[in-house]
């Protein structure tokens, strides 16, 4: 999240405490599925209420060129109640070396939000999302920790020209790798653990002066080492390298958005049965329509393939690794949002899904017991201050 420049003369008339800003948000969702569980036991009884997001963020300027900002987030998405323990979502010291009418150049040190796609840097705040769930082929909730933030340093440059605004951001450090990544890779059942290694991320973004057209290219290299392995596994390495191309056109009453990604995953050194290198493919097309000032609806088609060389998952199933439908997912989504007040939003959406490629599985779940075709309803109440 790039810091906004502040006029020096205006800052000089304020004390440091005058620059303090505190904001927060809360979202609570109800999830109902006919088959497969998503964020709790959503296919049982009246559904699941185990999708809750609560966040508080604050920022202050100790100097006109320095911003200190942080956010604490409590998030439960199925799993145990302990998963909702508040954690540091981001926390940075942001120093702007250059800040004028033409350009901004700055450095962030700490835990920074990854510049990834269109929505990643603000995805936890429901008011910044076009739907309750972002397109799961790009913005995975299944392996959420891998893409959210990094610990290290990030540099950003924004150039404002007559043809539009160009933004560049790149960061190096260590990505966050938590239990969700081990679970998705099938390593959770073994005694070892993935430990984050050196990683890098970058994005180039362009937006025209009218705010109608946006284009971005994002890439990353996230690395981890598997330690304390015991037979049948050896200590190995994990690498994830995505490329995401993003396009968006905004008119007064509607927006058309599409993103396309290639995702290379490599596991090396574990053992011949585990080691692999494959490239997945993801894309979606989304149309959003705004009505009056407080209503919005959308329709979206979202596609995920875990292996471009095995799009149907047939070879995966023949190898005895799991059902074919766990290697892809096609999702048709219809959604609506109502914002009767600036700090209150009610949302609902319907998903018709073919495949379980992005379905989060809890630790006791068996992929072979999931259904290929399933439907999901979500309702969400969101507040902010």
Short mmCIF file of C-alpha atoms in Angstrom, two decimals:
data_model
loop_
_atom_site.label_atom_id
_atom_site.label_comp_id
_atom_site.label_asym_id
_atom_site.label_seq_id
_atom_site.Cartn_x
_atom_site.Cartn_y
_atom_site.Cartn_z
CA UNK A 1 0.00 0.00 0.00
CA UNK A 2 1.75 3.14 -1.17
CA UNK A 3 1.93 6.08 1.19
CA UNK A 4 0.36 9.30 -0.04
CA UNK A 5 2.53 12.44 -0.22
CA UNK A 6 1.82 15.19 2.28
CA UNK A 7 2.40 18.87 1.60
CA UNK A 8 5.37 20.16 3.69
CA UNK A 9 3.75 23.46 4.60
CA UNK A 10 0.56 21.73 5.76
CA UNK A 11 2.57 19.26 7.84
CA UNK A 12 4.52 22.09 9.49
CA UNK A 13 1.31 23.46 10.99
CA UNK A 14 0.46 20.14 12.65
CA UNK A 15 1.88 18.32 15.63
CA UNK A 16 2.84 14.68 15.25
CA UNK A 17 -0.33 13.57 17.07
CA UNK A 18 -2.44 15.55 14.60
CA UNK A 19 -1.31 13.13 11.89
CA UNK A 20 -2.48 10.06 13.81
CA UNK A 21 -5.21 8.12 12.03
CA UNK A 22 -6.98 5.01 13.34
CA UNK A 23 -9.43 2.92 11.33
CA UNK A 24 -11.00 -0.49 11.64
CA UNK A 25 -13.37 -2.98 10.07
CA UNK A 26 -15.42 -6.05 10.90
CA UNK A 27 -17.00 -8.62 8.58
CA UNK A 28 -19.12 -11.63 9.43
CA UNK A 29 -20.28 -14.13 6.83
CA UNK A 30 -22.70 -17.05 6.63
CA UNK A 31 -21.68 -19.79 4.18
CA UNK A 32 -24.02 -22.52 2.93
CA UNK A 33 -22.93 -25.32 0.56
CA UNK A 34 -24.80 -28.33 -0.76
CA UNK A 35 -21.64 -30.46 -0.97
CA UNK A 36 -18.07 -29.93 0.27
CA UNK A 37 -17.26 -27.76 3.28
CA UNK A 38 -15.87 -24.27 2.81
CA UNK A 39 -14.64 -22.35 5.88
CA UNK A 40 -16.24 -24.65 8.43
CA UNK A 41 -19.05 -27.21 8.26
CA UNK A 42 -20.95 -25.24 5.64
CA UNK A 43 -22.76 -28.29 4.22
CA UNK A 44 -24.35 -29.18 7.57
CA UNK A 45 -27.35 -27.75 9.42
CA UNK A 46 -27.84 -24.04 8.62
CA UNK A 47 -24.32 -23.48 7.29
CA UNK A 48 -21.11 -22.07 8.74
CA UNK A 49 -20.49 -18.79 10.58
CA UNK A 50 -16.75 -19.49 10.75
CA UNK A 51 -15.70 -16.69 8.40
CA UNK A 52 -14.92 -13.58 10.44
CA UNK A 53 -12.49 -10.72 9.76
CA UNK A 54 -11.68 -8.00 12.31
CA UNK A 55 -8.93 -5.45 11.71
CA UNK A 56 -7.59 -2.27 13.27
CA UNK A 57 -5.00 -0.11 11.55
CA UNK A 58 -3.19 3.06 12.55
CA UNK A 59 -0.71 5.46 10.96
CA UNK A 60 1.29 8.45 12.15
CA UNK A 61 3.85 10.81 10.62
CA UNK A 62 6.77 11.56 12.96
CA UNK A 63 8.28 13.56 10.08
CA UNK A 64 6.79 14.96 6.89
CA UNK A 65 8.65 12.34 4.82
CA UNK A 66 8.15 9.41 7.19
CA UNK A 67 4.98 7.37 7.72
CA UNK A 68 4.67 4.62 10.33
CA UNK A 69 1.69 2.35 9.64
CA UNK A 70 0.48 -1.01 10.94
CA UNK A 71 -2.57 -3.25 10.96
CA UNK A 72 -3.55 -6.00 13.36
CA UNK A 73 -5.90 -8.62 11.93
CA UNK A 74 -8.03 -11.31 13.52
CA UNK A 75 -9.29 -13.71 10.90
CA UNK A 76 -11.08 -17.02 11.16
CA UNK A 77 -11.82 -18.96 8.01
CA UNK A 78 -12.92 -22.33 9.29
CA UNK A 79 -10.32 -24.20 11.32
CA UNK A 80 -9.82 -23.80 15.05
CA UNK A 81 -10.93 -20.87 17.19
CA UNK A 82 -7.25 -20.26 17.95
CA UNK A 83 -6.77 -19.28 14.29
CA UNK A 84 -8.50 -15.99 15.12
CA UNK A 85 -5.70 -14.84 17.44
CA UNK A 86 -4.79 -11.28 16.30
CA UNK A 87 -1.59 -11.09 14.27
CA UNK A 88 0.40 -8.34 12.61
CA UNK A 89 -1.00 -8.10 9.09
CA UNK A 90 1.41 -5.37 8.04
CA UNK A 91 3.71 -2.94 9.82
CA UNK A 92 6.05 -0.60 7.95
CA UNK A 93 8.22 2.45 8.30
CA UNK A 94 7.73 4.30 5.01
CA UNK A 95 10.34 6.91 4.03
CA UNK A 96 9.69 9.09 0.99
CA UNK A 97 12.97 10.30 -0.52
CA UNK A 98 11.13 12.27 -3.23
CA UNK A 99 7.56 13.59 -3.10
CA UNK A 100 6.37 16.27 -5.50
CA UNK A 101 3.77 16.92 -8.18
CA UNK A 102 5.60 14.78 -10.74
CA UNK A 103 6.91 11.79 -8.83
CA UNK A 104 7.06 9.89 -5.55
CA UNK A 105 9.97 7.67 -4.55
CA UNK A 106 9.92 5.79 -1.28
CA UNK A 107 11.21 2.89 0.78
CA UNK A 108 9.24 0.63 3.13
CA UNK A 109 10.90 -1.49 5.81
CA UNK A 110 9.05 -4.06 7.89
CA UNK A 111 6.12 -6.32 7.00
CA UNK A 112 4.71 -4.97 3.74
CA UNK A 113 1.67 -6.03 1.71
CA UNK A 114 2.66 -7.80 -1.48
CA UNK A 115 1.97 -5.81 -4.68
CA UNK A 116 0.19 -8.64 -6.46
CA UNK A 117 -2.61 -8.30 -9.00
CA UNK A 118 -5.29 -5.63 -8.57
CA UNK A 119 -6.77 -6.49 -5.17
CA UNK A 120 -4.10 -8.14 -3.01
CA UNK A 121 -2.87 -5.14 -1.02
CA UNK A 122 -6.34 -4.29 0.30
CA UNK A 123 -8.09 -7.67 0.05
CA UNK A 124 -8.84 -8.02 3.78
CA UNK A 125 -11.16 -4.99 3.80
CA UNK A 126 -14.57 -6.05 2.45
CA UNK A 127 -15.34 -2.53 1.21
CA UNK A 128 -12.41 -2.74 -1.25
CA UNK A 129 -13.48 -6.10 -2.73
CA UNK A 130 -16.00 -6.41 -5.56
CA UNK A 131 -17.33 -9.63 -3.99
CA UNK A 132 -17.24 -11.54 -0.71
CA UNK A 133 -14.70 -13.95 -2.19
CA UNK A 134 -12.13 -12.69 -4.64
CA UNK A 135 -11.45 -14.91 -7.70
CA UNK A 136 -9.91 -17.96 -6.07
CA UNK A 137 -7.83 -18.87 -9.10
CA UNK A 138 -5.67 -15.77 -8.50
CA UNK A 139 -6.24 -14.79 -4.85
CA UNK A 140 -5.97 -18.13 -3.09
CA UNK A 141 -7.56 -18.49 0.32
CA UNK A 142 -6.34 -22.08 0.31
CA UNK A 143 -2.69 -20.92 0.56
CA UNK A 144 -3.38 -17.37 1.68
CA UNK A 145 -0.26 -16.86 3.80
CA UNK A 146 2.01 -17.37 0.79
CA UNK A 147 0.71 -14.33 -1.09
CA UNK A 148 -0.32 -11.81 1.55
CA UNK A 149 2.81 -10.10 2.87
CA UNK A 150 6.57 -10.27 3.19
CA UNK A 151 9.09 -9.34 5.89
CA UNK A 152 11.89 -7.21 4.48
CA UNK A 153 12.18 -4.06 2.41
CA UNK A 154 10.19 -2.65 -0.50
CA UNK A 155 10.92 0.26 -2.80
CA UNK A 156 8.27 2.07 -4.83
CA UNK A 157 8.29 4.74 -7.53
CA UNK A 158 5.29 6.58 -8.94
CA UNK A 159 5.66 8.80 -12.01
CA UNK A 160 2.80 11.12 -13.01
CA UNK A 161 2.85 12.05 -16.70
CA UNK A 162 0.49 13.58 -19.25
CA UNK A 163 -0.42 10.10 -20.52
CA UNK A 164 -1.09 8.61 -17.08
CA UNK A 165 0.42 7.34 -13.85
CA UNK A 166 3.16 4.70 -13.85
CA UNK A 167 3.89 2.82 -10.62
CA UNK A 168 6.69 0.40 -9.85
CA UNK A 169 7.15 -1.54 -6.61
CA UNK A 170 9.61 -4.30 -5.72
CA UNK A 171 10.39 -6.02 -2.45
CA UNK A 172 12.85 -8.55 -1.05
CA UNK A 173 12.79 -10.50 2.20
CA UNK A 174 11.02 -13.55 3.52
CA UNK A 175 7.50 -14.55 2.59
CA UNK A 176 5.06 -15.80 5.24
CA UNK A 177 4.58 -19.55 5.06
CA UNK A 178 2.11 -21.05 7.53
CA UNK A 179 0.28 -24.35 7.98
CA UNK A 180 -2.04 -23.70 5.04
CA UNK A 181 0.85 -24.16 2.60
CA UNK A 182 1.95 -27.46 4.19
CA UNK A 183 -1.67 -28.66 4.05
CA UNK A 184 -2.13 -27.75 0.38
CA UNK A 185 1.15 -29.44 -0.62
CA UNK A 186 0.27 -32.62 1.24
CA UNK A 187 3.19 -32.23 3.68
CA UNK A 188 1.12 -31.70 6.80
CA UNK A 189 1.00 -35.44 7.56
CA UNK A 190 4.82 -35.57 7.86
CA UNK A 191 6.86 -34.38 10.88
CA UNK A 192 8.98 -31.79 9.04
CA UNK A 193 8.05 -28.17 8.30
CA UNK A 194 8.58 -25.51 5.67
CA UNK A 195 10.74 -22.58 6.71
CA UNK A 196 10.63 -19.37 4.65
CA UNK A 197 13.68 -18.53 2.58
CA UNK A 198 14.73 -15.46 0.63
CA UNK A 199 12.00 -14.24 -1.71
CA UNK A 200 11.27 -11.34 -4.04
CA UNK A 201 8.19 -9.69 -5.57
CA UNK A 202 7.60 -6.87 -8.04
CA UNK A 203 4.86 -5.09 -9.96
CA UNK A 204 4.65 -2.57 -12.80
CA UNK A 205 1.32 -0.76 -13.05
CA UNK A 206 -0.18 1.88 -15.35
CA UNK A 207 -3.37 3.90 -14.93
CA UNK A 208 -4.59 6.59 -17.31
CA UNK A 209 -5.32 10.07 -15.96
CA UNK A 210 -9.07 9.61 -16.22
CA UNK A 211 -9.00 6.45 -14.11
CA UNK A 212 -10.69 4.47 -16.88
CA UNK A 213 -7.92 2.05 -17.83
CA UNK A 214 -5.60 0.06 -15.56
CA UNK A 215 -2.92 -2.45 -16.53
CA UNK A 216 -0.43 -4.30 -14.33
CA UNK A 217 2.19 -7.04 -14.49
CA UNK A 218 3.14 -8.80 -11.24
CA UNK A 219 5.70 -11.51 -10.53
CA UNK A 220 7.30 -13.16 -7.51
CA UNK A 221 9.71 -15.85 -6.43
CA UNK A 222 8.78 -17.36 -3.06
CA UNK A 223 11.19 -19.90 -1.61
CA UNK A 224 11.17 -22.20 1.40
CA UNK A 225 13.26 -25.05 2.81
CA UNK A 226 11.77 -28.20 4.29
CA UNK A 227 13.53 -28.98 7.57
CA UNK A 228 13.53 -31.72 10.22
CA UNK A 229 12.38 -34.28 7.70
CA UNK A 230 12.14 -37.96 8.58
CA UNK A 231 11.78 -41.00 6.29
CA UNK A 232 10.21 -41.33 3.81
CA UNK A 233 11.05 -37.66 3.17
CA UNK A 234 14.38 -35.85 2.94
CA UNK A 235 15.01 -32.18 3.58
CA UNK A 236 13.92 -30.49 0.36
CA UNK A 237 13.13 -27.12 -1.15
CA UNK A 238 9.97 -25.41 -2.37
CA UNK A 239 9.70 -22.64 -4.94
CA UNK A 240 6.62 -20.78 -6.16
CA UNK A 241 6.87 -18.38 -9.10
CA UNK A 242 3.72 -16.69 -10.44
CA UNK A 243 3.27 -14.20 -13.27
CA UNK A 244 0.02 -12.23 -13.26
CA UNK A 245 -1.21 -9.91 -16.02
CA UNK A 246 -4.09 -7.62 -14.98
CA UNK A 247 -6.46 -5.46 -17.02
CA UNK A 248 -9.38 -3.30 -15.93
CA UNK A 249 -11.63 -0.81 -17.68
CA UNK A 250 -13.84 1.49 -15.58
CA UNK A 251 -16.80 3.40 -16.93
CA UNK A 252 -19.16 5.59 -14.91
CA UNK A 253 -21.58 2.75 -14.15
CA UNK A 254 -19.66 -0.43 -14.93
CA UNK A 255 -16.25 -2.09 -14.80
CA UNK A 256 -14.74 -4.95 -16.76
CA UNK A 257 -11.83 -6.76 -15.12
CA UNK A 258 -9.68 -9.71 -16.17
CA UNK A 259 -6.49 -11.27 -14.83
CA UNK A 260 -4.39 -14.11 -16.21
CA UNK A 261 -1.70 -16.02 -14.30
CA UNK A 262 0.90 -18.69 -14.87
CA UNK A 263 2.05 -20.36 -11.63
CA UNK A 264 5.14 -22.59 -11.46
CA UNK A 265 5.55 -24.78 -8.38
CA UNK A 266 8.68 -26.88 -7.77
CA UNK A 267 9.34 -29.40 -4.99
CA UNK A 268 12.89 -30.74 -5.07
CA UNK A 269 14.92 -33.10 -2.91
CA UNK A 270 12.04 -34.65 -0.91
CA UNK A 271 11.88 -38.03 -2.66
CA UNK A 272 10.94 -39.21 -6.17
CA UNK A 273 7.27 -39.63 -5.21
CA UNK A 274 6.97 -36.05 -3.93
CA UNK A 275 9.36 -34.14 -6.18
CA UNK A 276 7.65 -32.31 -9.02
CA UNK A 277 7.72 -29.23 -11.19
CA UNK A 278 4.50 -28.08 -12.80
CA UNK A 279 2.96 -24.92 -14.18
CA UNK A 280 -0.63 -24.02 -13.42
CA UNK A 281 -2.88 -21.59 -15.25
CA UNK A 282 -5.50 -19.22 -13.86
CA UNK A 283 -7.78 -16.57 -15.31
CA UNK A 284 -11.09 -14.84 -14.77
CA UNK A 285 -13.38 -12.32 -16.46
CA UNK A 286 -15.60 -10.15 -14.27
CA UNK A 287 -18.29 -7.60 -15.08
CA UNK A 288 -19.44 -5.22 -12.34
CA UNK A 289 -22.46 -2.93 -12.63
CA UNK A 290 -23.15 0.00 -10.29
CA UNK A 291 -26.74 1.13 -9.73
CA UNK A 292 -27.49 4.46 -8.06
CA UNK A 293 -24.95 5.16 -5.31
CA UNK A 294 -25.44 2.19 -3.03
CA UNK A 295 -26.12 -0.93 -5.15
CA UNK A 296 -23.68 -3.02 -7.17
CA UNK A 297 -23.88 -6.44 -8.80
CA UNK A 298 -21.40 -8.62 -10.66
CA UNK A 299 -21.06 -11.72 -12.76
CA UNK A 300 -17.77 -13.61 -13.07
CA UNK A 301 -16.28 -16.70 -14.66
CA UNK A 302 -13.16 -18.00 -12.93
CA UNK A 303 -10.97 -20.90 -14.10
CA UNK A 304 -8.11 -22.71 -12.34
CA UNK A 305 -5.90 -25.52 -13.68
CA UNK A 306 -3.16 -26.88 -11.42
CA UNK A 307 -1.12 -28.46 -14.25
CA UNK A 308 -1.24 -27.23 -17.86
CA UNK A 309 0.02 -30.65 -18.98
CA UNK A 310 -2.81 -32.45 -17.17
CA UNK A 311 -5.76 -30.07 -17.39
CA UNK A 312 -8.39 -32.69 -16.60
CA UNK A 313 -6.41 -34.21 -13.71
CA UNK A 314 -6.63 -37.64 -15.34
CA UNK A 315 -2.93 -38.50 -14.96
CA UNK A 316 -3.00 -37.20 -11.39
CA UNK A 317 -5.82 -39.60 -10.52
CA UNK A 318 -4.20 -42.52 -12.37
CA UNK A 319 -1.08 -41.99 -10.26
CA UNK A 320 -3.15 -42.59 -7.13
CA UNK A 321 -2.59 -39.08 -5.77
CA UNK A 322 -6.25 -38.14 -5.50
CA UNK A 323 -9.39 -37.42 -7.55
CA UNK A 324 -9.04 -35.74 -10.94
CA UNK A 325 -11.45 -32.95 -9.98
CA UNK A 326 -9.03 -31.76 -7.26
CA UNK A 327 -6.76 -30.42 -10.02
CA UNK A 328 -9.12 -27.88 -11.58
CA UNK A 329 -12.06 -25.59 -10.81
CA UNK A 330 -14.51 -23.59 -12.94
CA UNK A 331 -16.53 -21.10 -10.90
CA UNK A 332 -19.53 -19.07 -12.12
CA UNK A 333 -20.33 -16.32 -9.61
CA UNK A 334 -23.26 -13.92 -9.24
CA UNK A 335 -23.00 -11.30 -6.51
CA UNK A 336 -24.66 -8.19 -5.14
CA UNK A 337 -23.60 -5.49 -2.66
CA UNK A 338 -25.75 -2.91 -0.88
CA UNK A 339 -24.11 0.01 0.93
CA UNK A 340 -26.92 1.99 2.61
CA UNK A 341 -24.37 3.94 4.64
CA UNK A 342 -20.66 4.63 3.98
CA UNK A 343 -19.69 2.45 6.95
CA UNK A 344 -22.19 -0.40 6.42
CA UNK A 345 -22.36 -2.99 3.63
CA UNK A 346 -24.52 -6.07 3.08
CA UNK A 347 -23.46 -8.56 0.41
CA UNK A 348 -24.62 -11.85 -1.02
CA UNK A 349 -23.34 -14.14 -3.75
CA UNK A 350 -23.86 -17.51 -5.38
CA UNK A 351 -21.13 -19.83 -6.74
CA UNK A 352 -21.65 -22.78 -9.06
CA UNK A 353 -18.38 -24.72 -9.07
CA UNK A 354 -17.09 -27.60 -11.17
CA UNK A 355 -13.98 -28.98 -9.47
CA UNK A 356 -12.24 -28.56 -6.11
CA UNK A 357 -8.87 -27.15 -7.19
CA UNK A 358 -9.07 -24.21 -4.78
CA UNK A 359 -11.23 -25.79 -2.06
CA UNK A 360 -9.51 -25.41 1.36
CA UNK A 361 -9.26 -28.76 3.13
CA UNK A 362 -9.02 -28.99 6.92
CA UNK A 363 -6.47 -31.33 8.41
CA UNK A 364 -8.85 -34.30 8.74
CA UNK A 365 -10.47 -33.90 5.30
CA UNK A 366 -10.07 -36.49 2.55
CA UNK A 367 -9.96 -35.10 -0.99
CA UNK A 368 -11.41 -38.36 -2.34
CA UNK A 369 -14.65 -37.69 -0.43
CA UNK A 370 -15.29 -34.32 -2.07
CA UNK A 371 -17.87 -33.77 -4.81
CA UNK A 372 -16.89 -32.48 -8.22
CA UNK A 373 -20.02 -30.35 -8.74
CA UNK A 374 -21.11 -28.12 -5.85
CA UNK A 375 -22.90 -24.88 -5.07
CA UNK A 376 -22.26 -22.21 -2.47
CA UNK A 377 -24.22 -19.28 -1.04
CA UNK A 378 -22.54 -16.54 0.98
CA UNK A 379 -24.03 -13.64 2.94
CA UNK A 380 -21.88 -11.03 4.64
CA UNK A 381 -22.31 -8.03 6.93
CA UNK A 382 -19.42 -5.54 6.98
CA UNK A 383 -18.76 -2.47 9.12
CA UNK A 384 -15.91 0.04 9.15
CA UNK A 385 -14.87 3.14 11.05
#
